[in-house]
Coordinates of C-alpha atoms and ligand atoms in Angstrom, one line a residue:
M1 CA -5.8 -41.8 -34.1
V2 CA -5.9 -38.0 -34.3
K3 CA -7.1 -36.8 -37.5
A4 CA -5.4 -34.1 -39.4
K5 CA -7.1 -30.8 -38.8
T6 CA -8.0 -30.2 -42.4
G7 CA -8.4 -32.2 -45.5
A8 CA -6.3 -32.0 -48.6
A9 CA -8.8 -29.9 -50.5
E10 CA -7.6 -26.4 -50.6
T11 CA -10.3 -24.4 -52.4
A12 CA -13.7 -24.4 -50.9
A13 CA -14.5 -21.8 -48.2
P14 CA -15.6 -23.4 -44.9
A15 CA -19.3 -23.7 -44.6
A16 CA -20.4 -22.5 -41.1
P17 CA -22.8 -25.3 -39.9
A18 CA -25.4 -24.5 -37.3
P19 CA -23.9 -24.8 -33.8
S20 CA -25.3 -28.3 -33.2
A21 CA -24.8 -29.7 -36.6
P22 CA -22.1 -32.3 -37.2
A23 CA -18.9 -30.5 -38.1
A24 CA -17.8 -31.4 -41.6
P25 CA -14.1 -31.2 -42.0
A26 CA -13.6 -27.6 -42.9
P27 CA -11.5 -27.6 -46.1
S28 CA -9.1 -24.6 -46.3
K29 CA -5.8 -23.3 -47.3
K30 CA -4.6 -23.5 -43.8
D31 CA -2.5 -26.6 -44.3
A32 CA -0.1 -24.9 -46.6
P33 CA 2.2 -22.7 -44.5
R34 CA 1.8 -19.3 -46.0
T35 CA 4.9 -17.4 -44.9
M36 CA 8.4 -18.1 -43.8
R37 CA 7.2 -17.3 -40.3
D38 CA 4.7 -20.2 -40.4
L39 CA 7.4 -22.5 -41.6
R40 CA 9.7 -21.5 -38.8
L41 CA 6.8 -21.9 -36.3
A42 CA 6.1 -25.3 -37.6
A43 CA 9.8 -26.2 -37.3
E44 CA 9.9 -24.9 -33.8
T45 CA 6.9 -26.8 -32.7
R46 CA 8.4 -30.0 -34.3
R47 CA 11.2 -29.7 -31.9
R48 CA 8.9 -29.7 -28.9
V49 CA 7.6 -33.1 -29.9
S50 CA 8.3 -36.2 -28.0
T51 CA 6.0 -38.5 -30.0
A52 CA 4.8 -37.9 -33.5
K53 CA 1.3 -39.1 -34.3
Q54 CA 0.2 -40.6 -37.5
L55 CA -1.6 -38.1 -39.6
D56 CA -4.3 -39.2 -42.0
N57 CA -3.5 -36.6 -44.6
P58 CA -0.4 -37.8 -46.5
L59 CA 0.2 -34.3 -47.8
R60 CA 0.9 -33.2 -44.2
E61 CA 3.5 -35.9 -43.7
G62 CA 7.0 -34.5 -43.3
L63 CA 5.5 -31.0 -43.0
R64 CA 4.1 -31.3 -39.5
L65 CA 5.3 -34.0 -37.3
E66 CA 4.5 -32.3 -34.0
R67 CA 2.1 -33.8 -31.6
V68 CA -1.4 -32.4 -31.9
P69 CA -3.6 -32.7 -28.9
D70 CA -6.4 -35.3 -28.9
A71 CA -9.8 -34.3 -30.1
N72 CA -11.4 -32.4 -27.2
V73 CA -14.0 -29.9 -25.9
F74 CA -12.5 -26.8 -24.3
V75 CA -15.0 -25.7 -21.7
L76 CA -14.3 -22.1 -20.9
F77 CA -16.0 -20.9 -17.7
G78 CA -16.0 -17.1 -17.5
A79 CA -16.0 -16.8 -21.3
T80 CA -17.5 -13.3 -21.3
G81 CA -14.9 -12.0 -18.9
D82 CA -11.7 -10.0 -19.4
L83 CA -9.2 -12.9 -19.2
A84 CA -11.0 -15.0 -21.8
H85 CA -11.0 -12.0 -24.2
R86 CA -7.5 -10.8 -23.5
K87 CA -5.6 -14.0 -23.2
V88 CA -7.4 -17.3 -23.5
V89 CA -9.3 -16.9 -26.8
P90 CA -6.4 -15.0 -28.5
A91 CA -4.1 -17.9 -27.5
L92 CA -6.6 -20.5 -28.9
Y93 CA -7.0 -18.6 -32.1
Q94 CA -3.2 -18.5 -32.5
L95 CA -2.9 -22.2 -31.8
W96 CA -5.6 -22.8 -34.4
R97 CA -4.0 -20.5 -36.9
T98 CA -0.7 -22.3 -36.6
H99 CA -2.3 -25.8 -36.9
L100 CA -1.7 -26.9 -33.4
L101 CA -5.3 -27.8 -32.5
P102 CA -7.1 -30.9 -33.6
H103 CA -9.8 -30.8 -36.2
E104 CA -12.3 -32.2 -33.7
F105 CA -12.2 -29.3 -31.4
V106 CA -15.0 -27.3 -29.8
I107 CA -15.0 -24.4 -27.4
V108 CA -18.0 -24.3 -25.1
A109 CA -18.1 -20.8 -23.8
V110 CA -19.9 -20.8 -20.4
G111 CA -21.2 -17.6 -18.9
R112 CA -23.9 -16.1 -16.8
R113 CA -25.1 -13.5 -19.4
A114 CA -27.5 -14.1 -22.2
Y115 CA -25.7 -14.6 -25.5
T116 CA -26.4 -16.4 -28.8
D117 CA -23.5 -18.3 -30.4
E118 CA -23.3 -15.6 -33.0
A119 CA -23.1 -12.8 -30.4
I120 CA -20.3 -14.5 -28.4
R121 CA -18.3 -15.2 -31.6
A122 CA -18.7 -11.6 -32.7
E123 CA -17.6 -10.3 -29.3
L124 CA -14.5 -12.6 -29.2
R125 CA -13.7 -11.7 -32.8
A126 CA -13.7 -8.0 -31.9
S127 CA -11.4 -8.7 -29.0
L128 CA -8.9 -10.3 -31.4
D129 CA -8.4 -6.9 -33.1
Q130 CA -7.1 -5.6 -29.8
F131 CA -5.4 -8.7 -28.2
S132 CA -4.2 -11.0 -30.9
R133 CA -0.4 -10.8 -31.1
V134 CA -0.5 -11.3 -34.8
Q135 CA -2.3 -8.7 -36.8
P136 CA -4.3 -8.4 -39.0
V137 CA -6.5 -11.3 -37.9
D138 CA -6.6 -14.1 -40.4
E139 CA -10.4 -14.2 -41.2
E140 CA -10.3 -17.6 -42.8
A141 CA -8.6 -19.2 -39.7
W142 CA -11.0 -17.3 -37.4
A143 CA -14.0 -18.4 -39.4
E144 CA -13.0 -22.0 -38.9
L145 CA -12.4 -21.6 -35.2
A146 CA -15.6 -19.5 -34.7
E147 CA -17.8 -22.2 -36.1
R148 CA -16.4 -24.4 -33.3
I149 CA -17.5 -21.9 -30.6
V150 CA -20.9 -22.4 -28.9
Y151 CA -22.3 -20.6 -25.9
H152 CA -23.8 -22.2 -22.9
R153 CA -25.6 -20.0 -20.4
G154 CA -25.9 -20.7 -16.7
D155 CA -25.3 -19.7 -13.2
F156 CA -22.1 -21.3 -11.8
N157 CA -24.0 -22.0 -8.5
D158 CA -26.9 -23.8 -10.2
P159 CA -26.7 -27.6 -10.5
A160 CA -29.0 -27.3 -13.6
L161 CA -26.0 -25.6 -15.5
Y162 CA -23.9 -28.7 -15.0
S163 CA -26.6 -31.2 -16.0
S164 CA -27.4 -29.4 -19.1
L165 CA -23.6 -28.9 -19.8
G166 CA -23.1 -32.6 -19.4
E167 CA -25.8 -33.4 -22.0
R168 CA -24.3 -30.8 -24.3
L169 CA -20.9 -32.3 -24.0
D170 CA -22.2 -35.7 -24.7
D171 CA -23.9 -34.3 -27.8
M172 CA -20.6 -32.8 -28.9
D173 CA -18.9 -36.2 -28.6
A174 CA -21.6 -37.7 -30.8
Q175 CA -21.8 -35.0 -33.3
R176 CA -18.3 -33.6 -33.5
G177 CA -16.1 -36.5 -32.6
T178 CA -14.6 -35.0 -29.5
R179 CA -14.3 -38.4 -27.9
G180 CA -15.1 -37.6 -24.3
N181 CA -11.9 -35.5 -23.8
R182 CA -12.6 -32.3 -21.9
L183 CA -10.5 -29.4 -20.6
Y184 CA -12.3 -27.2 -18.1
Y185 CA -10.7 -23.8 -18.0
L186 CA -11.7 -21.7 -15.0
A187 CA -11.3 -18.1 -16.1
T188 CA -13.8 -16.8 -13.6
Q189 CA -13.4 -14.8 -10.4
A190 CA -11.3 -16.8 -8.0
S191 CA -14.2 -16.9 -5.6
A192 CA -16.1 -19.2 -8.0
F193 CA -13.3 -21.8 -8.4
A194 CA -14.4 -24.1 -5.5
E195 CA -18.0 -24.0 -6.4
I196 CA -17.5 -24.8 -10.1
I197 CA -15.2 -27.7 -9.2
S198 CA -17.5 -29.3 -6.7
Q199 CA -20.5 -28.9 -9.1
L200 CA -18.5 -30.5 -11.9
G201 CA -17.8 -33.4 -9.4
R202 CA -21.5 -33.6 -8.4
A203 CA -22.6 -33.8 -12.0
G204 CA -20.0 -36.5 -12.7
L205 CA -18.2 -34.3 -15.3
D206 CA -14.9 -35.2 -13.7
H207 CA -15.1 -38.9 -14.5
E208 CA -12.6 -40.1 -17.0
R209 CA -13.9 -42.8 -19.3
H210 CA -12.5 -46.3 -19.6
D211 CA -12.2 -45.8 -23.3
G212 CA -9.7 -43.0 -22.8
G213 CA -11.8 -39.9 -22.5
W214 CA -9.7 -37.6 -20.3
R215 CA -10.8 -34.7 -18.0
R216 CA -8.5 -31.9 -17.0
V217 CA -9.0 -28.6 -15.3
I218 CA -7.0 -25.4 -15.6
I219 CA -7.3 -23.1 -12.6
E220 CA -6.2 -19.5 -12.9
K221 CA -4.4 -17.5 -10.3
P222 CA -4.8 -16.4 -7.6
F223 CA -4.9 -19.8 -6.1
G224 CA -6.2 -18.9 -2.6
R225 CA -5.4 -15.6 -0.8
D226 CA -3.3 -17.2 2.0
L227 CA -2.1 -20.6 3.1
D228 CA -5.4 -21.6 4.7
S229 CA -7.6 -20.7 1.8
A230 CA -5.1 -22.4 -0.6
V231 CA -5.1 -25.6 1.5
R232 CA -8.9 -25.5 1.5
L233 CA -9.1 -25.0 -2.2
N234 CA -6.6 -27.8 -2.8
R235 CA -8.8 -30.0 -0.6
E236 CA -11.9 -29.1 -2.6
V237 CA -10.1 -29.7 -5.9
G238 CA -8.7 -33.0 -4.6
K239 CA -12.2 -34.3 -3.7
V240 CA -13.1 -34.1 -7.4
F241 CA -9.9 -34.3 -9.5
R242 CA -6.7 -36.2 -9.1
E243 CA -3.6 -34.1 -9.0
R244 CA -2.5 -35.3 -12.5
Q245 CA -5.8 -33.8 -13.9
V246 CA -5.1 -30.4 -12.3
Y247 CA -3.2 -27.5 -14.1
R248 CA -2.7 -24.5 -11.9
I249 CA -1.6 -21.6 -14.0
D250 CA 1.2 -19.2 -13.3
H251 CA 1.6 -17.7 -16.7
Y252 CA 5.2 -16.6 -16.0
L253 CA 6.2 -20.3 -16.4
G254 CA 4.9 -20.2 -20.0
K255 CA 7.1 -17.3 -21.0
E256 CA 9.7 -18.3 -23.5
T257 CA 12.6 -16.7 -21.6
V258 CA 11.5 -18.3 -18.4
R259 CA 11.5 -21.7 -20.0
N260 CA 14.9 -20.8 -21.4
L261 CA 16.2 -20.5 -17.9
L262 CA 16.0 -24.3 -17.7
V263 CA 17.8 -24.7 -21.0
F264 CA 20.4 -22.2 -20.0
R265 CA 21.2 -23.9 -16.7
F266 CA 20.8 -27.5 -17.7
G267 CA 21.4 -27.6 -21.4
N268 CA 24.9 -26.1 -21.1
G269 CA 27.9 -27.5 -19.3
I270 CA 29.7 -24.4 -18.3
F271 CA 27.3 -22.5 -16.0
E272 CA 26.3 -25.2 -13.6
P273 CA 29.7 -25.6 -12.0
I274 CA 29.7 -21.9 -11.0
W275 CA 26.1 -21.7 -10.1
N276 CA 26.6 -21.7 -6.4
R277 CA 27.8 -19.8 -3.2
R278 CA 31.4 -20.2 -4.2
H279 CA 31.1 -18.0 -7.2
I280 CA 27.9 -16.0 -6.9
D281 CA 27.7 -13.0 -4.6
H282 CA 23.9 -12.5 -4.8
V283 CA 20.9 -12.6 -7.1
Q284 CA 18.5 -9.9 -8.0
I285 CA 15.1 -10.5 -9.6
T286 CA 13.2 -7.4 -10.7
V287 CA 9.8 -7.1 -12.2
A288 CA 9.2 -3.5 -13.1
E289 CA 5.9 -2.4 -14.6
S290 CA 5.2 1.1 -15.8
I291 CA 1.4 0.4 -15.8
G292 CA -0.6 1.0 -12.8
I293 CA -3.4 -1.3 -11.8
E294 CA -5.4 -0.4 -14.9
A295 CA -9.1 -1.1 -14.4
R296 CA -8.5 -3.7 -11.7
G297 CA -8.9 -1.5 -8.6
A298 CA -11.3 -3.9 -6.7
F299 CA -9.1 -6.9 -7.5
Y300 CA -5.9 -5.2 -6.5
E301 CA -7.3 -3.9 -3.3
E302 CA -7.8 -7.5 -2.3
T303 CA -4.4 -8.8 -3.5
G304 CA -1.6 -6.2 -3.5
A305 CA 1.9 -7.0 -4.8
S306 CA 2.6 -9.7 -2.2
R307 CA -0.3 -11.8 -3.4
D308 CA -0.4 -10.7 -7.0
F309 CA 3.4 -11.3 -7.6
L310 CA 5.5 -12.4 -4.8
Q311 CA 3.6 -15.6 -3.9
N312 CA 3.6 -16.7 -7.5
H313 CA 5.6 -15.1 -10.3
L314 CA 8.6 -13.9 -8.2
L315 CA 8.9 -17.1 -6.2
Q316 CA 8.6 -19.2 -9.4
L317 CA 11.6 -17.3 -10.9
L318 CA 13.5 -17.7 -7.7
S319 CA 12.9 -21.5 -7.7
L320 CA 14.0 -21.8 -11.3
V321 CA 17.2 -20.0 -10.5
G322 CA 17.8 -21.9 -7.3
M323 CA 16.7 -25.4 -8.1
E324 CA 19.0 -28.5 -8.4
P325 CA 19.1 -30.2 -11.8
P326 CA 16.2 -32.6 -12.0
A327 CA 16.8 -36.2 -13.0
T328 CA 14.5 -35.9 -16.0
F329 CA 12.5 -33.3 -17.7
G330 CA 9.2 -34.9 -16.5
A331 CA 6.6 -32.8 -14.7
D332 CA 7.1 -34.3 -11.3
A333 CA 10.9 -34.4 -11.4
L334 CA 11.0 -30.7 -12.3
R335 CA 8.4 -29.7 -9.7
D336 CA 10.0 -31.8 -7.0
E337 CA 13.2 -29.7 -7.4
K338 CA 11.3 -26.5 -7.4
V339 CA 9.4 -27.4 -4.2
K340 CA 12.7 -28.3 -2.5
V341 CA 14.0 -24.8 -3.1
L342 CA 10.9 -23.2 -1.6
R343 CA 11.2 -25.6 1.4
A344 CA 14.8 -24.4 1.9
I345 CA 13.6 -20.8 2.5
T346 CA 13.1 -20.4 6.2
P347 CA 9.9 -18.5 6.7
F348 CA 10.4 -15.0 8.1
T349 CA 9.9 -14.3 11.8
P350 CA 7.7 -11.2 12.4
D351 CA 10.9 -9.2 13.1
Q352 CA 12.5 -10.5 9.9
A353 CA 9.3 -9.8 7.9
R354 CA 9.7 -6.1 9.0
S355 CA 13.4 -5.8 8.3
E356 CA 13.8 -8.0 5.2
V357 CA 10.7 -7.0 3.4
V358 CA 9.8 -3.5 2.1
R359 CA 6.4 -2.5 0.9
G360 CA 5.4 0.7 -0.9
Q361 CA 2.6 2.4 -2.7
Y362 CA 2.8 4.9 -5.5
G363 CA 1.7 8.5 -5.2
P364 CA 1.1 10.7 -8.2
G365 CA 3.9 11.3 -10.7
W366 CA 5.0 11.0 -14.3
V367 CA 5.4 7.9 -16.4
S368 CA 6.5 8.0 -20.0
G369 CA 6.1 11.8 -20.1
K370 CA 2.5 11.7 -18.8
P371 CA 1.1 12.6 -15.5
V372 CA -0.4 9.7 -13.6
A373 CA -2.7 9.5 -10.6
A374 CA -1.8 8.1 -7.2
Y375 CA -2.9 4.5 -6.4
R376 CA -5.4 5.9 -3.9
D377 CA -7.0 8.0 -6.6
E378 CA -7.5 5.0 -9.0
P379 CA -11.1 3.9 -9.5
N380 CA -12.4 1.4 -7.0
V381 CA -9.6 2.0 -4.6
D382 CA -10.0 3.1 -1.0
P383 CA -8.8 6.7 -0.6
V384 CA -6.9 5.6 2.5
S385 CA -5.9 2.2 1.1
E386 CA -2.9 0.4 2.7
T387 CA -2.5 -2.0 -0.2
E388 CA 1.1 -2.3 -1.5
T389 CA 1.9 -1.7 -5.1
F390 CA 5.6 -2.3 -4.6
I391 CA 7.4 -5.1 -2.7
A392 CA 11.1 -5.8 -2.2
A393 CA 12.4 -8.7 -0.1
R394 CA 15.6 -10.4 0.8
F395 CA 15.5 -14.2 0.8
T396 CA 18.1 -16.8 1.7
I397 CA 17.9 -20.4 0.5
D398 CA 19.3 -22.4 3.3
N399 CA 21.0 -25.3 1.6
W400 CA 24.6 -26.3 0.5
R401 CA 24.4 -24.6 -2.8
W402 CA 23.1 -21.2 -1.7
S403 CA 23.9 -20.7 2.0
G404 CA 24.8 -17.1 2.6
V405 CA 23.8 -15.9 -0.9
P406 CA 21.0 -13.3 -0.7
F407 CA 18.3 -13.3 -3.3
Y408 CA 16.8 -9.9 -3.6
L409 CA 13.4 -9.8 -5.2
R410 CA 11.4 -6.7 -6.1
M411 CA 8.3 -5.8 -8.0
G412 CA 6.5 -2.6 -8.5
K413 CA 3.7 -0.9 -10.4
R414 CA 4.2 2.5 -11.9
L415 CA 8.0 2.2 -12.1
P416 CA 9.8 4.1 -14.8
K417 CA 9.7 1.3 -17.4
R418 CA 8.6 -2.2 -18.1
A419 CA 11.4 -4.7 -17.5
T420 CA 11.7 -8.1 -15.9
E421 CA 15.3 -9.3 -15.3
I422 CA 17.2 -11.8 -13.3
A423 CA 20.7 -10.6 -12.5
I424 CA 23.3 -13.1 -11.2
Q425 CA 26.1 -11.0 -9.6
F426 CA 29.3 -13.0 -9.4
K427 CA 32.0 -12.5 -6.7
E428 CA 35.0 -10.3 -7.1
V429 CA 38.1 -12.0 -8.3
P430 CA 40.0 -13.4 -5.2
H431 CA 43.0 -11.2 -5.9
Q432 CA 42.8 -8.0 -8.0
L433 CA 45.9 -7.6 -10.2
F434 CA 44.6 -4.5 -12.1
R435 CA 44.1 -2.1 -9.3
D436 CA 45.8 0.7 -11.2
S437 CA 43.3 0.6 -14.0
A438 CA 41.6 4.0 -14.6
A439 CA 38.1 2.4 -14.0
D440 CA 37.6 -0.1 -11.2
P441 CA 37.1 -3.5 -12.8
E442 CA 33.7 -4.8 -11.7
P443 CA 32.8 -8.4 -11.0
N444 CA 31.1 -10.4 -13.6
L445 CA 27.4 -10.2 -14.1
L446 CA 25.0 -12.3 -16.0
A447 CA 21.7 -10.6 -16.7
M448 CA 18.8 -12.6 -18.1
R449 CA 16.2 -10.3 -19.6
I450 CA 12.9 -11.9 -19.3
Q451 CA 11.0 -9.1 -21.1
P452 CA 11.0 -6.9 -23.1
D453 CA 14.1 -7.1 -25.4
E454 CA 14.4 -10.7 -24.3
G455 CA 18.0 -12.0 -24.1
I456 CA 21.0 -12.7 -22.0
M457 CA 24.0 -10.4 -21.2
L458 CA 27.3 -11.4 -19.7
R459 CA 29.5 -8.6 -18.4
F460 CA 33.3 -9.0 -18.1
G461 CA 36.4 -6.9 -17.9
A462 CA 38.5 -6.4 -21.0
K463 CA 41.8 -4.6 -21.7
V464 CA 41.3 -1.2 -23.2
P465 CA 43.5 -1.0 -26.3
G466 CA 46.6 1.0 -25.6
L467 CA 50.0 0.8 -24.0
G468 CA 49.1 0.6 -20.4
I469 CA 46.7 -1.9 -18.7
D470 CA 43.3 -0.4 -18.3
V471 CA 40.4 -2.6 -17.7
R472 CA 36.9 -1.7 -18.8
N473 CA 33.6 -3.6 -18.6
V474 CA 32.3 -4.9 -21.8
T475 CA 29.3 -7.2 -22.6
M476 CA 28.5 -10.2 -24.6
D477 CA 24.9 -9.9 -25.6
F478 CA 22.4 -12.5 -26.9
T479 CA 19.0 -11.2 -28.0
Y480 CA 16.2 -13.6 -29.0
G481 CA 15.0 -11.3 -31.7
S482 CA 18.2 -11.2 -33.7
A483 CA 19.3 -14.8 -33.0
F484 CA 16.1 -16.5 -34.0
Q485 CA 14.3 -13.9 -36.0
T486 CA 11.0 -15.3 -34.9
D487 CA 8.2 -14.2 -32.5
S488 CA 7.9 -16.1 -29.3
P489 CA 4.5 -17.7 -28.6
D490 CA 2.5 -16.0 -25.8
A491 CA 2.7 -17.7 -22.5
Y492 CA -0.9 -18.7 -22.7
E493 CA -0.4 -20.4 -26.0
T494 CA 2.4 -22.5 -24.6
L495 CA 0.4 -23.4 -21.4
I496 CA -2.9 -24.2 -23.0
L497 CA -1.2 -26.4 -25.6
D498 CA 0.7 -28.2 -22.8
A499 CA -2.5 -28.8 -20.8
L500 CA -4.2 -30.2 -23.9
L501 CA -1.2 -32.5 -24.4
G502 CA -1.3 -33.5 -20.8
D503 CA 2.1 -32.0 -19.9
A504 CA 2.0 -30.4 -16.4
S505 CA 5.6 -29.4 -16.1
L506 CA 4.9 -25.7 -16.4
F507 CA 2.0 -25.8 -14.0
T508 CA 2.1 -25.4 -10.2
R509 CA 1.5 -28.5 -8.1
A510 CA -0.6 -28.4 -4.9
D511 CA 2.4 -28.7 -2.5
E512 CA 4.3 -26.0 -4.5
V513 CA 1.4 -23.5 -4.2
E514 CA 1.0 -24.2 -0.4
Q515 CA 4.8 -23.9 0.2
A516 CA 4.8 -20.5 -1.6
W517 CA 2.0 -19.3 0.6
S518 CA 3.8 -20.5 3.7
I519 CA 6.6 -18.1 2.7
V520 CA 4.3 -15.1 2.0
D521 CA 1.8 -15.6 4.9
P522 CA 4.2 -14.5 7.7
V523 CA 4.9 -11.3 5.8
I524 CA 1.2 -10.5 5.3
N525 CA 0.5 -11.3 8.9
A526 CA 3.4 -9.2 10.2
W527 CA 2.0 -6.2 8.2
A528 CA -1.4 -6.7 9.6
D529 CA 0.0 -6.3 13.1
E530 CA 1.8 -3.0 12.3
P531 CA 0.6 0.5 12.4
A532 CA -0.7 1.9 9.1
P533 CA 2.2 2.4 6.7
A534 CA 3.1 5.9 5.6
F535 CA 1.6 5.6 2.1
P536 CA 2.1 6.8 -0.6
S537 CA 5.8 6.1 -0.2
Y538 CA 7.1 6.5 -3.8
E539 CA 6.4 8.8 -6.6
A540 CA 5.0 7.2 -9.8
G541 CA 7.8 6.9 -12.3
T542 CA 10.5 6.3 -9.8
W543 CA 12.2 3.0 -8.7
G544 CA 10.2 2.6 -5.5
P545 CA 10.6 3.7 -1.9
E546 CA 14.0 4.6 -0.5
A547 CA 13.7 1.7 2.0
A548 CA 14.1 -0.7 -0.9
D549 CA 17.5 0.8 -1.7
D550 CA 18.4 0.7 2.0
L551 CA 17.7 -3.1 2.0
L552 CA 20.7 -3.6 -0.2
A553 CA 22.8 -0.6 0.8
R554 CA 23.1 -1.9 4.4
E555 CA 25.0 -4.9 2.9
G556 CA 27.1 -2.7 0.6
R557 CA 25.1 -3.5 -2.5
R558 CA 22.7 -1.7 -4.8
W559 CA 19.9 -2.5 -7.2
R560 CA 21.1 -2.9 -10.7
R561 CA 20.1 0.0 -12.9
I562 CA 17.9 -1.5 -15.6
Ligands
BG6_601 C1 -0.6 -10.8 -13.7 C2 -0.8 -9.8 -12.6 O1 -0.5 -12.1 -13.1 O2 0.6 -10.6 -14.4 C3 -0.8 -8.4 -13.2 O3 -2.1 -10.0 -12.0 C4 0.5 -8.2 -14.0 O4 -0.8 -7.4 -12.1 C5 0.6 -9.3 -15.0 O5 0.4 -6.9 -14.6 C6 2.0 -9.2 -15.7 O6 2.0 -10.1 -16.8 P1 3.0 -9.9 -18.0 O7 2.9 -11.1 -18.8 O8 2.5 -8.7 -18.7 O9 4.3 -9.6 -17.4

């Protein structure tokens, strides 16, 4: 039985035991939701629940019926790195703060550098000031989590790391009641993934125990850099872990608005009947970022927008828009349908890759009133780099539902603003009665704003008040902020919690990752065979190269102004 995270006592401050000492239940005030927000959060998480577990603190009964993960050790590889500081630990802190982690929970931070437990805790605490989405940091909640963080030093290539880690994890089970459950989180450079996984296997750290101790692994993106490397990595992973133990992250799937796409499509009766080629003219998916590549020049030089975005985030959004309704909400039913969509995209021939895909790179310009440097002048970027910071592509999904409906996808760095949107452009009415209207009535449009200003907008024509018949476009707008008046969890909170609960629905399956690469590979290969592109091809602070506009203009369409 999962114990409640804290006892009923509400007064004593938590004593911080030595890292290896048995963890006494840390009494605190945490059990009492302190604000209306906490109450709403608790209510929201209750709704996620499929099974309620018995809690051993009667005071919590009725207050929190959500499913709390089993006791476990969260083994964080790459704990001293950027991702751990920016995303993973702030998400764990937030889960802890909102009572969504079990009491018997330990984070083993694994890294190459020398740290004491105190030093890593202090460093992670400092990062929360910058990266926690809720400020100020709740010191009491942090103190409770911090005493559960220990540091384990070692070289990822050294078998000695894994044998000592194994012993340490066994000690945790004995001293902290973590019951053999382990989540390995690979937040390292992608080049270390295969090595860490095979070393975990060699040390037997993948073995699930007969008495129920589970082992899971979360693997960050990028998962491979092309189809071959993704297949190889899947093979290495598959030698050690079963697919049900593997959680490949695409954090877009954890975004609240992306998850709402499923609810919007399959939780409402009125949209599904029109969600097809008979009613939809085309779909536009835009991910605009005003930021450049920040301090990630070396990483971006190796990836570019095709690998960083198209292969994963953009194709994930496309498959959620294009998929058939799954029979159940189970992980495999959902992922089966997503893979089917990807399979229905015929890979580009080299000629199509040239005509249906546009790449661009930003030159100097102005963003948000400030001058910004060209991509080629960013730190750690080759001054004659051919890496693309913008991509736009026209896809077709060759099946009964979508035949003939173009899906235009675009993503760019250093565009005028940050905005991610899916726009469903409906067809013109079959027969226009209101031609004499002062403004031309436009076809209906459904815009799903993924971020920021999350919400959904439906555009339709309405009669302008007056004696004649003038039609003007009006909108019905739903915004998350005003409808629910609550913050959404960060994608990493959702995904980490799901992995701890054993729910893989929002993670990418091996076949899905490979299928996505088989769509992107021909594009990357076609580019490799071409003469060097005329980069830079767009000014920072603009909407990308002209060729991206031409991609739609030649079919009589244009990108929606966002
Ligand atoms: C990451 C990409 O996966 O997603 C980054 O590597 C990008 O280049 C980021 O900026 C965007 O994430 P979000 O959640 O800010 O939209």
